[in-house]
Amino acid sequence: MSFTWHDFHGNLMHSSSTLNFQRGFATVRTSHGALTRFPDPAALLDHLHRGDAPADKKNTILTGLIQSAKSNDRAGDCALTLVLLALWPGLDGVFRRSRARRLGQIDELASEILGRATAAIRDLDLSKVNWIAATILKNVERDVLRAHNREAARQGRQDEFETDLHGGIVDFVDPDLSPERLLTELTDLIGVDAELVLRVVIDGYTQAEAGQQLGLSEPTARKRFQRALKRLRDHAEQKS
């Protein structure tokens, strides 16, 4: 089941209203002096989202939350959720810019950004950071872009030779058949990814281009293409 960016925010908000979360907040609140004046999570988040609140005071609060977020317990999960919600306006900006740059499928981008933000929070070395929010947001956006560029470069290198290497698809189906019949025969062999394979091997599209036409991200298209080719190889071995 895939989740939209809005779904993730809704889930975080819902978790922050549970009794278990409130108990975790009580532990976090008593562990850091900067948090004791906030009676509940809503008051804390309201303060962190206010534009007129002193930046250095916000930074001190985030420092305490991240210290707690590094622990693998109820208080740690509570603190992690609070940091994600505190940074949500900035993370939303990262998501929107990444979507505009077409750095991946929307649901995959949502998962990737949230996952990278979670890792950035829990792995952050507080001794090397001055401004916590800006550092985390910058690192998340940078890492999403770098990952996309690495995958695009790898896909480009792979597409340069992979069509020729795997042109042996014609050993299993007759390329002189009509497109409809060709698709039918290949579907019988490898299933739903037949159209993806035909677009790459017969029509000459790259895996990225074929995937885009079929509504797939580059990583998904590549994985499904490789999986389909393995089915063809397995079929050939069974016949030999």
Short mmCIF file of C-alpha atoms in Angstrom, two decimals:
data_model
loop_
_atom_site.label_atom_id
_atom_site.label_comp_id
_atom_site.label_asym_id
_atom_site.label_seq_id
_atom_site.Cartn_x
_atom_site.Cartn_y
_atom_site.Cartn_z
CA MET A 1 0.00 0.00 0.00
CA SER A 2 1.43 3.36 -1.00
CA PHE A 3 0.99 6.56 1.00
CA THR A 4 0.78 10.09 -0.28
CA TRP A 5 2.67 12.98 1.27
CA HIS A 6 -0.59 14.12 2.85
CA ASP A 7 -1.17 10.62 4.28
CA PHE A 8 2.20 10.64 6.01
CA HIS A 9 1.45 13.97 7.66
CA GLY A 10 -1.98 12.75 8.73
CA ASN A 11 -0.48 9.62 10.26
CA LEU A 12 2.09 11.64 12.20
CA MET A 13 -0.59 13.98 13.50
CA HIS A 14 -2.77 11.06 14.54
CA SER A 15 0.08 9.32 16.36
CA SER A 16 0.81 12.52 18.29
CA SER A 17 -2.68 12.40 19.81
CA THR A 18 -2.51 8.88 21.24
CA LEU A 19 -2.17 8.06 24.92
CA ASN A 20 1.10 6.23 24.31
CA PHE A 21 2.50 9.35 22.65
CA GLN A 22 1.39 11.55 25.55
CA ARG A 23 3.26 9.29 27.94
CA GLY A 24 6.34 9.50 25.76
CA PHE A 25 6.04 13.27 25.68
CA ALA A 26 5.92 13.40 29.48
CA THR A 27 9.26 11.57 29.58
CA VAL A 28 10.86 13.81 26.95
CA ARG A 29 9.48 16.96 28.59
CA THR A 30 11.01 16.19 31.97
CA SER A 31 14.37 15.28 30.39
CA HIS A 32 15.06 18.71 28.92
CA GLY A 33 14.63 22.01 30.73
CA ALA A 34 13.75 23.89 27.54
CA LEU A 35 10.64 21.73 27.13
CA THR A 36 9.16 21.89 30.61
CA ARG A 37 7.11 25.02 29.90
CA PHE A 38 5.10 23.28 27.17
CA PRO A 39 2.11 21.43 28.66
CA ASP A 40 1.45 19.28 25.58
CA PRO A 41 2.77 18.51 22.07
CA ALA A 42 0.38 20.96 20.42
CA ALA A 43 1.77 23.88 22.44
CA LEU A 44 5.33 22.84 21.60
CA LEU A 45 4.65 22.56 17.87
CA ASP A 46 2.76 25.84 17.85
CA HIS A 47 5.81 27.54 19.33
CA LEU A 48 8.21 25.92 16.86
CA HIS A 49 6.04 26.93 13.90
CA ARG A 50 5.66 30.55 15.01
CA GLY A 51 7.61 32.94 12.85
CA ASP A 52 8.26 35.39 15.67
CA ALA A 53 9.80 32.86 18.08
CA PRO A 54 13.58 33.39 18.56
CA ALA A 55 15.58 31.12 16.27
CA ASP A 56 18.15 30.28 18.93
CA LYS A 57 15.42 29.20 21.36
CA LYS A 58 13.90 26.94 18.69
CA ASN A 59 17.32 25.47 18.05
CA THR A 60 17.74 24.66 21.74
CA ILE A 61 14.37 22.90 21.77
CA LEU A 62 15.23 20.89 18.67
CA THR A 63 18.55 19.91 20.25
CA GLY A 64 16.73 18.39 23.21
CA LEU A 65 14.24 16.59 20.99
CA ILE A 66 16.98 15.10 18.80
CA GLN A 67 18.90 13.92 21.85
CA SER A 68 15.80 12.03 22.91
CA ALA A 69 15.06 10.83 19.35
CA LYS A 70 18.30 8.84 19.35
CA SER A 71 16.92 6.41 21.92
CA ASN A 72 15.06 3.31 20.78
CA ASP A 73 12.07 3.54 23.10
CA ARG A 74 8.70 5.21 23.44
CA ALA A 75 10.22 8.58 24.32
CA GLY A 76 12.57 8.32 21.33
CA ASP A 77 9.71 7.63 18.93
CA CYS A 78 7.75 10.52 20.42
CA ALA A 79 10.70 12.91 20.02
CA LEU A 80 11.29 11.76 16.44
CA THR A 81 7.67 12.42 15.52
CA LEU A 82 7.82 15.86 17.12
CA VAL A 83 10.94 16.79 15.13
CA LEU A 84 9.35 15.60 11.88
CA LEU A 85 6.22 17.62 12.58
CA ALA A 86 8.29 20.65 13.60
CA LEU A 87 10.22 20.44 10.31
CA TRP A 88 7.16 19.62 8.20
CA PRO A 89 6.82 23.04 6.52
CA GLY A 90 10.44 22.75 5.38
CA LEU A 91 10.08 19.10 4.39
CA ASP A 92 6.98 20.04 2.42
CA GLY A 93 9.11 22.50 0.47
CA VAL A 94 11.68 19.76 -0.22
CA PHE A 95 8.90 17.47 -1.44
CA ARG A 96 7.39 20.10 -3.74
CA ARG A 97 10.75 21.04 -5.27
CA SER A 98 11.70 17.40 -5.75
CA ARG A 99 8.37 16.70 -7.41
CA ALA A 100 8.81 19.71 -9.72
CA ARG A 101 12.25 18.39 -10.70
CA ARG A 102 10.71 14.98 -11.44
CA LEU A 103 13.09 13.18 -9.11
CA GLY A 104 10.78 10.17 -8.85
CA GLN A 105 7.21 8.94 -8.57
CA ILE A 106 5.20 11.04 -6.13
CA ASP A 107 4.47 8.21 -3.66
CA GLU A 108 8.09 7.03 -3.80
CA LEU A 109 9.35 10.57 -3.23
CA ALA A 110 7.15 10.89 -0.17
CA SER A 111 8.56 7.68 1.33
CA GLU A 112 12.14 8.57 0.42
CA ILE A 113 12.02 12.07 1.88
CA LEU A 114 10.43 10.89 5.11
CA GLY A 115 12.91 8.02 5.38
CA ARG A 116 15.91 10.27 4.76
CA ALA A 117 14.60 12.84 7.24
CA THR A 118 14.18 10.13 9.89
CA ALA A 119 17.74 8.89 9.34
CA ALA A 120 19.10 12.46 9.33
CA ILE A 121 17.45 13.18 12.67
CA ARG A 122 18.61 10.04 14.42
CA ASP A 123 22.14 10.13 12.97
CA LEU A 124 22.74 13.85 13.41
CA ASP A 125 26.01 14.71 15.18
CA LEU A 126 24.90 17.62 17.35
CA SER A 127 28.50 18.58 18.08
CA LYS A 128 29.03 19.47 14.41
CA VAL A 129 25.80 21.38 13.74
CA ASN A 130 24.93 25.00 14.43
CA TRP A 131 21.43 25.31 13.02
CA ILE A 132 19.58 22.02 13.22
CA ALA A 133 16.52 22.63 11.04
CA ALA A 134 18.46 24.16 8.17
CA THR A 135 21.09 21.40 8.26
CA ILE A 136 18.58 18.54 8.19
CA LEU A 137 16.49 20.06 5.40
CA LYS A 138 19.54 20.86 3.29
CA ASN A 139 20.95 17.35 3.73
CA VAL A 140 17.67 15.63 2.89
CA GLU A 141 17.18 17.65 -0.30
CA ARG A 142 20.80 17.13 -1.32
CA ASP A 143 20.65 13.37 -0.75
CA VAL A 144 17.40 12.95 -2.70
CA LEU A 145 18.91 14.78 -5.67
CA ARG A 146 22.19 12.84 -5.47
CA ALA A 147 20.36 9.51 -5.32
CA HIS A 148 18.31 10.44 -8.38
CA ASN A 149 21.39 11.54 -10.32
CA ARG A 150 23.26 8.33 -9.42
CA GLU A 151 20.35 6.20 -10.54
CA ALA A 152 19.93 8.16 -13.76
CA ALA A 153 23.65 7.79 -14.55
CA ARG A 154 23.56 4.07 -13.80
CA GLN A 155 20.43 3.66 -15.89
CA GLY A 156 22.09 5.49 -18.76
CA ARG A 157 25.15 3.25 -18.64
CA GLN A 158 23.00 0.16 -18.42
CA ASP A 159 20.76 1.16 -21.31
CA GLU A 160 23.77 1.67 -23.57
CA PHE A 161 24.41 -2.06 -23.75
CA GLU A 162 21.53 -3.92 -22.20
CA THR A 163 19.23 -3.97 -25.22
CA ASP A 164 21.88 -5.70 -27.34
CA LEU A 165 22.82 -8.12 -24.58
CA HIS A 166 19.26 -9.22 -24.12
CA GLY A 167 18.09 -9.06 -27.70
CA GLY A 168 17.70 -12.82 -27.38
CA ILE A 169 14.06 -12.23 -26.62
CA VAL A 170 13.47 -13.11 -30.28
CA ASP A 171 14.47 -16.67 -29.40
CA PHE A 172 11.26 -16.99 -27.45
CA VAL A 173 8.75 -15.11 -29.60
CA ASP A 174 8.53 -14.34 -33.30
CA PRO A 175 9.22 -10.60 -33.85
CA ASP A 176 7.42 -10.79 -37.20
CA LEU A 177 4.12 -11.33 -35.43
CA SER A 178 1.67 -8.45 -35.16
CA PRO A 179 2.27 -6.24 -32.11
CA GLU A 180 -0.92 -7.52 -30.52
CA ARG A 181 0.00 -11.18 -31.00
CA LEU A 182 3.57 -10.55 -29.90
CA LEU A 183 2.36 -8.96 -26.69
CA THR A 184 -0.01 -11.87 -26.07
CA GLU A 185 2.69 -14.52 -26.51
CA LEU A 186 5.20 -12.67 -24.38
CA THR A 187 2.60 -12.08 -21.67
CA ASP A 188 2.04 -15.83 -21.52
CA LEU A 189 5.76 -16.23 -20.81
CA ILE A 190 6.54 -13.43 -18.36
CA GLY A 191 3.27 -11.84 -17.29
CA VAL A 192 2.42 -8.18 -16.82
CA ASP A 193 5.91 -6.87 -17.65
CA ALA A 194 5.69 -8.04 -21.26
CA GLU A 195 4.84 -4.57 -22.55
CA LEU A 196 7.81 -3.05 -20.72
CA VAL A 197 10.18 -5.60 -22.27
CA LEU A 198 8.77 -5.11 -25.76
CA ARG A 199 9.16 -1.35 -25.58
CA VAL A 200 12.82 -1.72 -24.59
CA VAL A 201 13.92 -4.63 -26.76
CA ILE A 202 11.70 -4.28 -29.85
CA ASP A 203 10.81 -0.57 -29.91
CA GLY A 204 14.26 0.60 -28.78
CA TYR A 205 13.25 2.73 -25.81
CA THR A 206 15.50 2.93 -22.78
CA GLN A 207 14.22 1.35 -19.61
CA ALA A 208 13.68 4.83 -18.16
CA GLU A 209 11.69 5.98 -21.20
CA ALA A 210 9.59 2.80 -21.32
CA GLY A 211 8.95 3.02 -17.60
CA GLN A 212 7.85 6.64 -17.85
CA GLN A 213 5.40 5.72 -20.61
CA LEU A 214 3.94 3.05 -18.38
CA GLY A 215 3.81 5.24 -15.28
CA LEU A 216 6.84 3.66 -13.57
CA SER A 217 9.81 5.31 -11.92
CA GLU A 218 13.27 4.55 -13.29
CA PRO A 219 14.24 2.21 -10.40
CA THR A 220 10.93 0.34 -10.64
CA ALA A 221 11.18 -0.03 -14.42
CA ARG A 222 14.75 -1.33 -14.13
CA LYS A 223 13.86 -3.89 -11.46
CA ARG A 224 10.81 -5.13 -13.32
CA PHE A 225 12.74 -5.33 -16.60
CA GLN A 226 15.48 -7.42 -14.96
CA ARG A 227 12.91 -9.65 -13.30
CA ALA A 228 11.14 -10.23 -16.61
CA LEU A 229 14.42 -11.13 -18.32
CA LYS A 230 15.17 -13.64 -15.57
CA ARG A 231 11.82 -15.30 -16.28
CA LEU A 232 12.79 -15.55 -19.94
CA ARG A 233 16.14 -17.10 -19.04
CA ASP A 234 14.46 -19.55 -16.69
CA HIS A 235 12.01 -20.46 -19.46
CA ALA A 236 14.91 -21.06 -21.88
CA GLU A 237 16.68 -23.31 -19.37
CA GLN A 238 13.53 -25.39 -18.91
CA LYS A 239 13.24 -25.91 -22.67
CA SER A 240 16.90 -26.89 -23.11
#
